[in-house]
mmCIF file of C-alpha atoms and ligand atoms in Angstrom:
data_model
loop_
_atom_site.group_PDB
_atom_site.id
_atom_site.type_symbol
_atom_site.label_atom_id
_atom_site.label_comp_id
_atom_site.label_asym_id
_atom_site.label_seq_id
_atom_site.Cartn_x
_atom_site.Cartn_y
_atom_site.Cartn_z
ATOM 1 C CA MET A 1 45.223 -30.279 39.083
ATOM 2 C CA ASN A 2 41.938 -30.616 37.078
ATOM 3 C CA ASP A 3 40.298 -27.203 37.702
ATOM 4 C CA ALA A 4 43.288 -25.101 36.793
ATOM 5 C CA ALA A 5 43.690 -23.690 33.281
ATOM 6 C CA ILE A 6 47.195 -24.912 33.101
ATOM 7 C CA ALA A 7 49.003 -27.204 35.438
ATOM 8 C CA ALA A 8 52.560 -28.503 34.836
ATOM 9 C CA ARG A 9 54.799 -30.522 37.079
ATOM 10 C CA GLY A 10 58.417 -31.403 36.425
ATOM 11 C CA LEU A 11 58.067 -30.314 32.818
ATOM 12 C CA THR A 12 61.414 -30.907 31.028
ATOM 13 C CA ARG A 13 62.722 -30.848 27.512
ATOM 14 C CA ARG A 14 66.094 -32.030 26.404
ATOM 15 C CA PHE A 15 67.588 -31.608 22.906
ATOM 16 C CA GLY A 16 70.467 -34.122 22.883
ATOM 17 C CA ARG A 17 72.477 -33.301 25.956
ATOM 18 C CA PHE A 18 71.227 -29.757 26.243
ATOM 19 C CA THR A 19 68.254 -29.136 28.631
ATOM 20 C CA ALA A 20 66.119 -26.329 27.309
ATOM 21 C CA VAL A 21 63.349 -26.572 29.887
ATOM 22 C CA ASP A 22 64.458 -27.986 33.319
ATOM 23 C CA HIS A 23 61.756 -29.425 35.676
ATOM 24 C CA ILE A 24 59.416 -26.392 35.773
ATOM 25 C CA ASP A 25 56.173 -26.376 37.718
ATOM 26 C CA LEU A 26 53.279 -24.084 36.623
ATOM 27 C CA ARG A 27 49.824 -23.362 37.685
ATOM 28 C CA VAL A 28 47.647 -20.961 36.011
ATOM 29 C CA ALA A 29 43.948 -20.442 37.164
ATOM 30 C CA ARG A 30 41.033 -19.796 34.881
ATOM 31 C CA GLY A 31 40.560 -16.074 34.386
ATOM 32 C CA GLU A 32 44.233 -15.467 35.285
ATOM 33 C CA VAL A 33 46.872 -13.654 33.174
ATOM 34 C CA PHE A 34 50.229 -15.346 33.890
ATOM 35 C CA GLY A 35 53.387 -13.783 32.431
ATOM 36 C CA LEU A 36 56.308 -15.998 31.524
ATOM 37 C CA LEU A 37 59.503 -13.987 31.272
ATOM 38 C CA GLY A 38 63.168 -14.514 30.430
ATOM 39 C CA ALA A 39 65.914 -13.446 28.266
ATOM 40 C CA ASN A 40 66.363 -14.923 24.669
ATOM 41 C CA GLY A 41 66.963 -18.600 24.878
ATOM 42 C CA ALA A 42 65.591 -18.981 28.466
ATOM 43 C CA GLY A 43 63.167 -21.787 27.305
ATOM 44 C CA LYS A 44 59.843 -19.897 27.140
ATOM 45 C CA THR A 45 58.894 -20.978 23.600
ATOM 46 C CA THR A 46 59.928 -24.596 24.269
ATOM 47 C CA ALA A 47 57.897 -24.692 27.383
ATOM 48 C CA ILE A 48 54.810 -23.281 25.606
ATOM 49 C CA ARG A 49 55.049 -25.674 22.740
ATOM 50 C CA MET A 50 55.118 -28.639 25.250
ATOM 51 C CA LEU A 51 52.212 -27.189 27.106
ATOM 52 C CA CYS A 52 50.269 -26.958 23.928
ATOM 53 C CA GLY A 53 51.028 -30.569 22.895
ATOM 54 C CA LEU A 54 53.036 -29.445 19.905
ATOM 55 C CA LEU A 55 56.452 -30.661 21.174
ATOM 56 C CA PRO A 56 56.880 -34.049 23.012
ATOM 57 C CA VAL A 57 57.964 -33.711 26.578
ATOM 58 C CA SER A 58 61.137 -35.377 27.792
ATOM 59 C CA GLU A 59 59.692 -35.666 31.336
ATOM 60 C CA GLY A 60 56.851 -34.249 33.381
ATOM 61 C CA GLN A 61 53.067 -33.838 33.427
ATOM 62 C CA VAL A 62 50.934 -31.324 31.851
ATOM 63 C CA ARG A 63 47.169 -30.650 31.971
ATOM 64 C CA VAL A 64 45.522 -27.845 30.070
ATOM 65 C CA ALA A 65 41.777 -27.296 30.722
ATOM 66 C CA GLY A 66 41.783 -30.583 32.586
ATOM 67 C CA VAL A 67 43.130 -32.618 29.622
ATOM 68 C CA ASP A 68 46.490 -34.485 29.891
ATOM 69 C CA THR A 69 48.378 -32.833 26.972
ATOM 70 C CA VAL A 70 51.046 -35.501 26.905
ATOM 71 C CA ARG A 71 48.533 -38.371 26.478
ATOM 72 C CA HIS A 72 45.846 -36.560 24.605
ATOM 73 C CA PRO A 73 47.503 -33.710 22.630
ATOM 74 C CA ARG A 74 44.723 -33.529 20.019
ATOM 75 C CA ARG A 75 41.981 -33.340 22.622
ATOM 76 C CA ALA A 76 43.984 -30.661 24.608
ATOM 77 C CA ARG A 77 44.528 -28.696 21.386
ATOM 78 C CA ALA A 78 40.828 -28.468 20.836
ATOM 79 C CA ARG A 79 40.524 -26.594 24.048
ATOM 80 C CA LEU A 80 43.527 -24.194 23.796
ATOM 81 C CA GLY A 81 44.465 -21.363 21.516
ATOM 82 C CA TYR A 82 48.111 -20.723 20.605
ATOM 83 C CA VAL A 83 49.463 -17.517 19.084
ATOM 84 C CA ALA A 84 53.014 -18.433 18.002
ATOM 85 C CA GLN A 85 55.983 -16.112 18.240
ATOM 86 C CA GLY A 86 56.242 -14.191 14.992
ATOM 87 C CA PHE A 87 53.556 -14.180 12.259
ATOM 88 C CA ALA A 88 52.270 -17.653 11.730
ATOM 89 C CA LEU A 89 49.480 -16.970 9.106
ATOM 90 C CA TYR A 90 49.734 -16.944 5.312
ATOM 91 C CA ALA A 91 50.984 -13.523 4.243
ATOM 92 C CA GLU A 92 49.436 -13.812 0.724
ATOM 93 C CA LEU A 93 45.914 -14.827 2.000
ATOM 94 C CA THR A 94 43.430 -12.287 3.051
ATOM 95 C CA ALA A 95 42.591 -11.823 6.629
ATOM 96 C CA GLU A 96 39.180 -13.584 6.218
ATOM 97 C CA GLU A 97 40.762 -16.398 4.076
ATOM 98 C CA ASN A 98 43.271 -17.033 6.844
ATOM 99 C CA LEU A 99 40.509 -17.232 9.400
ATOM 100 C CA LEU A 100 38.376 -19.545 7.354
ATOM 101 C CA LEU A 101 41.455 -21.822 6.765
ATOM 102 C CA GLN A 102 42.263 -21.897 10.441
ATOM 103 C CA ALA A 103 38.669 -22.622 11.341
ATOM 104 C CA GLY A 104 38.716 -25.610 8.981
ATOM 105 C CA LEU A 105 41.889 -26.899 10.654
ATOM 106 C CA TYR A 106 40.069 -26.535 14.111
ATOM 107 C CA GLY A 107 37.308 -28.801 12.514
ATOM 108 C CA LEU A 108 34.536 -26.143 12.373
ATOM 109 C CA SER A 109 31.860 -26.791 9.659
ATOM 110 C CA PRO A 110 32.043 -24.331 6.807
ATOM 111 C CA ARG A 111 28.990 -22.560 8.113
ATOM 112 C CA GLU A 112 30.216 -22.295 11.585
ATOM 113 C CA ALA A 113 33.612 -21.209 10.120
ATOM 114 C CA ARG A 114 32.066 -18.319 8.273
ATOM 115 C CA ARG A 115 30.029 -17.356 11.380
ATOM 116 C CA ARG A 116 32.969 -17.391 13.759
ATOM 117 C CA SER A 117 35.247 -15.590 11.258
ATOM 118 C CA ALA A 118 32.772 -12.797 11.010
ATOM 119 C CA GLU A 119 32.364 -12.615 14.735
ATOM 120 C CA VAL A 120 36.141 -12.495 15.528
ATOM 121 C CA LEU A 121 36.609 -9.989 12.795
ATOM 122 C CA ALA A 122 34.072 -7.679 14.440
ATOM 123 C CA GLN A 123 35.447 -8.412 17.897
ATOM 124 C CA PHE A 124 38.903 -7.177 16.867
ATOM 125 C CA ASP A 125 37.711 -4.255 14.655
ATOM 126 C CA LEU A 126 39.204 -6.036 11.635
ATOM 127 C CA THR A 127 36.041 -6.249 9.551
ATOM 128 C CA PRO A 128 36.953 -3.362 7.105
ATOM 129 C CA LEU A 129 40.313 -5.109 6.514
ATOM 130 C CA ARG A 130 39.025 -8.457 5.889
ATOM 131 C CA SER A 131 39.835 -8.555 2.169
ATOM 132 C CA HIS A 132 43.289 -7.202 2.576
ATOM 133 C CA ALA A 133 46.238 -9.539 2.156
ATOM 134 C CA SER A 134 47.442 -10.395 5.612
ATOM 135 C CA GLY A 135 51.081 -9.721 4.972
ATOM 136 C CA THR A 136 50.257 -6.220 4.056
ATOM 137 C CA LEU A 137 48.519 -5.240 7.194
ATOM 138 C CA PRO A 138 50.378 -3.099 9.755
ATOM 139 C CA LEU A 139 52.070 -5.249 12.434
ATOM 140 C CA GLY A 140 49.540 -4.444 15.146
ATOM 141 C CA PHE A 141 46.737 -5.584 12.920
ATOM 142 C CA GLN A 142 48.599 -8.775 12.064
ATOM 143 C CA ARG A 143 49.001 -9.539 15.773
ATOM 144 C CA ARG A 144 45.340 -8.940 16.298
ATOM 145 C CA LEU A 145 44.447 -11.230 13.338
ATOM 146 C CA SER A 146 46.638 -13.999 14.909
ATOM 147 C CA LEU A 147 44.841 -13.639 18.180
ATOM 148 C CA ALA A 148 41.487 -13.666 16.439
ATOM 149 C CA ALA A 149 42.499 -16.918 14.559
ATOM 150 C CA ALA A 150 43.450 -18.573 17.923
ATOM 151 C CA LEU A 151 39.930 -17.742 19.313
ATOM 152 C CA LEU A 152 37.804 -19.246 16.513
ATOM 153 C CA HIS A 153 37.168 -22.495 18.320
ATOM 154 C CA ARG A 154 36.376 -20.764 21.624
ATOM 155 C CA PRO A 155 39.283 -22.084 23.619
ATOM 156 C CA GLU A 156 39.383 -22.198 27.455
ATOM 157 C CA VAL A 157 43.062 -21.589 27.677
ATOM 158 C CA LEU A 158 45.136 -19.130 25.577
ATOM 159 C CA PHE A 159 49.016 -19.173 25.019
ATOM 160 C CA LEU A 160 50.486 -15.937 23.675
ATOM 161 C CA ASP A 161 54.132 -16.067 22.673
ATOM 162 C CA GLU A 162 55.365 -12.452 22.486
ATOM 163 C CA PRO A 163 52.073 -11.251 21.098
ATOM 164 C CA THR A 164 53.176 -7.553 21.137
ATOM 165 C CA SER A 165 56.710 -7.687 19.994
ATOM 166 C CA GLY A 166 57.520 -4.879 17.612
ATOM 167 C CA VAL A 167 54.003 -3.242 18.064
ATOM 168 C CA ASP A 168 53.821 0.419 18.827
ATOM 169 C CA PRO A 169 52.750 1.524 22.401
ATOM 170 C CA ALA A 170 49.201 2.530 21.516
ATOM 171 C CA ALA A 171 48.550 -0.794 19.803
ATOM 172 C CA ARG A 172 50.138 -2.694 22.742
ATOM 173 C CA GLN A 173 47.871 -0.910 25.103
ATOM 174 C CA GLN A 174 44.824 -1.984 22.994
ATOM 175 C CA PHE A 175 46.171 -5.481 22.824
ATOM 176 C CA TRP A 176 46.432 -5.742 26.687
ATOM 177 C CA GLU A 177 42.779 -4.482 26.950
ATOM 178 C CA VAL A 178 41.785 -7.410 24.745
ATOM 179 C CA ILE A 179 43.803 -9.773 26.923
ATOM 180 C CA TYR A 180 41.960 -8.499 30.078
ATOM 181 C CA ASP A 181 38.554 -8.979 28.355
ATOM 182 C CA LEU A 182 39.383 -12.539 27.562
ATOM 183 C CA ALA A 183 40.622 -13.195 31.100
ATOM 184 C CA ASP A 184 37.350 -11.696 32.487
ATOM 185 C CA GLN A 185 35.477 -14.239 30.402
ATOM 186 C CA GLY A 186 37.290 -16.966 32.431
ATOM 187 C CA ILE A 187 39.983 -17.780 29.887
ATOM 188 C CA GLY A 188 43.351 -18.647 31.514
ATOM 189 C CA ILE A 189 46.120 -16.907 29.740
ATOM 190 C CA LEU A 190 49.830 -17.501 29.600
ATOM 191 C CA VAL A 191 51.795 -14.741 27.900
ATOM 192 C CA THR A 192 55.418 -14.104 27.221
ATOM 193 C CA THR A 193 56.814 -10.681 26.691
ATOM 194 C CA HIS A 194 60.105 -8.731 26.519
ATOM 195 C CA TYR A 195 58.538 -5.449 27.645
ATOM 196 C CA MET A 196 59.184 -4.673 31.266
ATOM 197 C CA ASP A 197 56.230 -2.312 31.590
ATOM 198 C CA GLU A 198 53.937 -5.157 30.404
ATOM 199 C CA THR A 199 55.109 -7.435 33.272
ATOM 200 C CA ALA A 200 53.131 -5.285 35.747
ATOM 201 C CA PHE A 201 49.930 -5.981 33.708
ATOM 202 C CA CYS A 202 50.159 -9.725 34.614
ATOM 203 C CA ASP A 203 48.322 -11.162 37.670
ATOM 204 C CA ARG A 204 51.331 -13.431 38.392
ATOM 205 C CA LEU A 205 54.826 -13.868 36.913
ATOM 206 C CA ALA A 206 57.411 -16.488 36.563
ATOM 207 C CA LEU A 207 60.880 -15.522 35.502
ATOM 208 C CA MET A 208 62.885 -18.192 33.551
ATOM 209 C CA HIS A 209 66.554 -18.470 33.267
ATOM 210 C CA ALA A 210 68.452 -21.343 31.487
ATOM 211 C CA GLY A 211 65.354 -23.522 31.466
ATOM 212 C CA ARG A 212 64.466 -23.104 35.164
ATOM 213 C CA ILE A 213 61.973 -20.847 36.993
ATOM 214 C CA VAL A 214 64.128 -18.593 39.232
ATOM 215 C CA ALA A 215 61.366 -16.409 40.664
ATOM 216 C CA GLU A 216 57.578 -16.519 40.795
ATOM 217 C CA GLY A 217 54.736 -14.420 42.328
ATOM 218 C CA THR A 218 52.483 -11.480 41.814
ATOM 219 C CA PRO A 219 54.193 -8.237 40.583
ATOM 220 C CA GLU A 220 53.713 -6.974 44.239
ATOM 221 C CA ASP A 221 55.541 -10.105 45.643
ATOM 222 C CA MET A 222 58.383 -9.474 43.200
ATOM 223 C CA LEU A 223 58.700 -5.828 44.206
ATOM 224 C CA ALA A 224 58.769 -6.849 47.997
ATOM 225 C CA ARG A 225 61.849 -9.013 47.402
ATOM 226 C CA PRO A 226 64.866 -7.689 49.183
ATOM 227 C CA LEU A 227 67.376 -6.259 46.744
ATOM 228 C CA PRO A 228 71.099 -7.105 47.488
ATOM 229 C CA THR A 229 72.093 -3.985 45.735
ATOM 230 C CA PRO A 230 70.216 -0.936 47.157
ATOM 231 C CA MET A 231 69.415 1.799 44.689
ATOM 232 C CA VAL A 232 69.518 5.580 44.868
ATOM 233 C CA GLU A 233 68.300 8.227 42.246
ATOM 234 C CA LEU A 234 69.918 11.477 41.488
ATOM 235 C CA ALA A 235 68.425 14.171 39.358
ATOM 236 C CA GLY A 236 69.875 17.169 37.709
ATOM 237 C CA PRO A 237 70.978 18.710 34.466
ATOM 238 C CA GLU A 238 74.407 17.165 34.451
ATOM 239 C CA VAL A 239 73.675 13.559 35.531
ATOM 240 C CA ARG A 240 75.597 12.130 32.536
ATOM 241 C CA ALA A 241 78.868 13.907 33.642
ATOM 242 C CA LEU A 242 78.099 12.650 37.166
ATOM 243 C CA ALA A 243 77.635 9.144 35.901
ATOM 244 C CA THR A 244 81.138 9.247 34.652
ATOM 245 C CA GLN A 245 82.416 10.550 37.994
ATOM 246 C CA LEU A 246 80.516 7.751 39.862
ATOM 247 C CA ALA A 247 81.636 4.877 37.603
ATOM 248 C CA GLU A 248 84.745 4.313 39.626
ATOM 249 C CA HIS A 249 83.260 4.888 43.033
ATOM 250 C CA ALA A 250 83.709 2.044 45.516
ATOM 251 C CA ALA A 251 80.026 2.082 46.510
ATOM 252 C CA VAL A 252 78.721 1.981 42.977
ATOM 253 C CA ARG A 253 77.826 -1.143 41.072
ATOM 254 C CA ASP A 254 76.468 0.779 38.104
ATOM 255 C CA ALA A 255 75.056 4.140 37.232
ATOM 256 C CA ILE A 256 72.750 4.535 34.406
ATOM 257 C CA PRO A 257 71.500 8.052 33.324
ATOM 258 C CA HIS A 258 67.988 8.118 31.777
ATOM 259 C CA ALA A 259 65.773 11.095 30.978
ATOM 260 C CA GLY A 260 67.534 13.567 33.342
ATOM 261 C CA ARG A 261 67.825 11.032 36.149
ATOM 262 C CA LEU A 262 70.652 8.826 37.330
ATOM 263 C CA ARG A 263 69.692 5.450 38.752
ATOM 264 C CA VAL A 264 72.530 4.144 40.810
ATOM 265 C CA ARG A 265 72.846 0.537 41.892
ATOM 266 C CA LEU A 266 75.059 0.442 44.946
ATOM 267 C CA ALA A 267 77.508 -2.259 45.636
ATOM 268 C CA PRO A 268 75.938 -5.041 47.963
ATOM 269 C CA GLY A 269 75.994 -4.039 51.704
ATOM 270 C CA SER A 270 76.448 -0.300 50.952
ATOM 271 C CA SER A 271 74.470 2.193 52.989
ATOM 272 C CA PRO A 272 72.258 4.410 50.839
ATOM 273 C CA ALA A 273 72.544 7.308 53.262
ATOM 274 C CA ALA A 274 76.161 7.268 53.445
ATOM 275 C CA ALA A 275 76.476 6.860 49.585
ATOM 276 C CA LEU A 276 74.124 9.883 49.019
ATOM 277 C CA ASP A 277 76.369 12.041 51.224
ATOM 278 C CA GLN A 278 79.493 11.118 49.332
ATOM 279 C CA PHE A 279 77.750 11.532 45.960
ATOM 280 C CA ALA A 280 76.500 14.975 46.952
ATOM 281 C CA HIS A 281 80.060 15.946 48.094
ATOM 282 C CA LEU A 282 81.451 14.570 44.853
ATOM 283 C CA ALA A 283 78.935 16.520 42.707
ATOM 284 C CA LYS A 284 79.628 19.761 44.607
ATOM 285 C CA THR A 285 83.431 19.366 44.261
ATOM 286 C CA ALA A 286 83.116 18.718 40.538
ATOM 287 C CA GLY A 287 80.678 21.762 40.232
ATOM 288 C CA LEU A 288 77.784 19.615 39.094
ATOM 289 C CA HIS A 289 74.284 20.764 40.209
ATOM 290 C CA LEU A 290 71.892 18.280 41.732
ATOM 291 C CA ASP A 291 68.134 18.886 41.878
ATOM 292 C CA SER A 292 67.592 15.883 44.121
ATOM 293 C CA ALA A 293 69.212 12.746 45.529
ATOM 294 C CA ALA A 294 67.340 10.109 47.455
ATOM 295 C CA ALA A 295 67.040 6.330 47.994
ATOM 296 C CA ALA A 296 65.028 4.757 45.188
ATOM 297 C CA ARG A 297 62.441 1.974 45.243
ATOM 298 C CA PRO A 298 63.458 -0.763 42.909
ATOM 299 C CA ASP A 299 61.288 -1.338 39.923
ATOM 300 C CA LEU A 300 60.349 -4.773 38.458
ATOM 301 C CA GLU A 301 63.391 -4.564 36.001
ATOM 302 C CA ASP A 302 65.752 -3.885 38.944
ATOM 303 C CA ILE A 303 64.449 -6.910 40.751
ATOM 304 C CA PHE A 304 64.732 -9.200 37.687
ATOM 305 C CA VAL A 305 68.290 -8.032 37.041
ATOM 306 C CA ALA A 306 69.186 -8.965 40.706
ATOM 307 C CA VAL A 307 67.470 -12.260 40.561
ATOM 308 C CA LEU A 308 69.224 -13.273 37.236
ATOM 309 C CA GLU A 309 72.544 -12.112 38.518
ATOM 310 C CA GLY A 310 71.979 -14.350 41.541
ATOM 311 C CA ALA A 311 70.946 -17.142 39.273
ATOM 312 C CA ALA A 312 73.918 -16.781 36.955
ATOM 313 C CA GLY A 313 76.248 -16.703 39.933
ATOM 314 C CA GLU A 314 75.198 -20.107 41.222
HETATM 315 N N1 ATP B 1 64.553 -27.866 18.130
HETATM 316 C C1 ATP B 1 65.656 -27.513 18.877
HETATM 317 N N2 ATP B 1 66.760 -28.128 18.852
HETATM 318 C C2 ATP B 1 67.855 -27.787 19.607
HETATM 319 N N3 ATP B 1 67.798 -26.791 20.575
HETATM 320 C C3 ATP B 1 66.707 -26.012 20.480
HETATM 321 C C4 ATP B 1 65.479 -26.396 19.716
HETATM 322 N N4 ATP B 1 64.473 -25.517 20.145
HETATM 323 C C5 ATP B 1 64.995 -24.613 21.030
HETATM 324 N N5 ATP B 1 66.332 -24.992 21.247
HETATM 325 C C6 ATP B 1 67.143 -24.318 22.258
HETATM 326 O O1 ATP B 1 66.552 -24.278 23.454
HETATM 327 C C7 ATP B 1 66.842 -22.996 24.152
HETATM 328 C C8 ATP B 1 65.468 -22.372 24.497
HETATM 329 O O2 ATP B 1 64.926 -21.892 23.342
HETATM 330 P P1 ATP B 1 63.486 -21.137 23.298
HETATM 331 O O3 ATP B 1 63.139 -20.783 21.946
HETATM 332 O O4 ATP B 1 62.446 -21.950 24.100
HETATM 333 O O5 ATP B 1 63.799 -19.798 24.138
HETATM 334 P P2 ATP B 1 62.861 -18.559 24.367
HETATM 335 O O6 ATP B 1 62.853 -18.268 25.853
HETATM 336 O O7 ATP B 1 61.582 -18.675 23.742
HETATM 337 O O8 ATP B 1 63.735 -17.373 23.649
HETATM 338 P P3 ATP B 1 63.243 -16.147 22.844
HETATM 339 O O9 ATP B 1 63.005 -14.985 23.853
HETATM 340 O O10 ATP B 1 64.485 -15.729 21.975
HETATM 341 O O11 ATP B 1 62.087 -16.505 22.007
HETATM 342 C C9 ATP B 1 67.662 -22.197 23.241
HETATM 343 O O12 ATP B 1 68.949 -22.350 23.567
HETATM 344 C C10 ATP B 1 67.447 -22.850 21.936
HETATM 345 O O13 ATP B 1 68.576 -22.680 21.046
HETATM 346 MG MG1 MG B 2 60.657 -17.760 22.282
#
């Protein structure tokens, strides 16, 4: 358990009678990017705050960079960086002032604080903005500044709670390149995100639902899970009209048109080949042209929806 970046066993948090995090086990290696996913209220932030030694655990064991976070939260915090959900710096202070303040909180000497602040500003291309009030920076820069602040004390493990939320796609891409660089340096990284496309960027994933981990593995493992509801995809100029036609069909669970394509989740146990025949016939009868119709490979979102439906049904 010592050589892992993060190791948790039976991690649990109750608020009164409500269990926000329910006996989760986690293991993140050094240099690994681990994605923690789940809908609002699944328990991601609560889990992270316990892992960082910021929130007492109700039950369970945690080690971060080899340090028992439950027994020695201060020692663990010296080895980890935490970027909280939302903007956690002082909006009225400049970028540089925020870094110097944060460096002081981490116990860096004034000289070391100035040196590290300059280094992280340069590392994140923030040097020209160092005298700007942090709250006036574009969101993507604010996020980078938060990340820079979390790296001042050279942590071995990094926790990023929705670091890219609200950030435009180009800035998100840049942010992920920084995450990879940090992982390449051997830092273990736990990141939460709501963006489905970002889940594929993680080395491993865990999906949380109601405080529990309901699926875990590499993105490839996840994609290989059998789907109880097979998928087909239809394309053509009138897929919206076709979606309406298919909504009542017995073999259809749901049919969602998107960008000229109609992704159809079939009812459990349906045969894709038989359904495709029926849909083609139905389209022809209704005078709706189809460019293509074929069985579709599920993507990560399809898998997660199926897992969560399974978990909710239990
Ligand atoms: N201090 C608290 N007291 C009582 N309940 C809390 C407290 N903190 C969190 N909760 C509850 O615990 C559950 C999990 O919350 P948490 O913030 O960990 O979820 P999350 O997965 O991070 O959600 P989001 O995606 O919205 O950030 C929620 O139902 C929340 O209301
Ligand atoms: Mg959260």
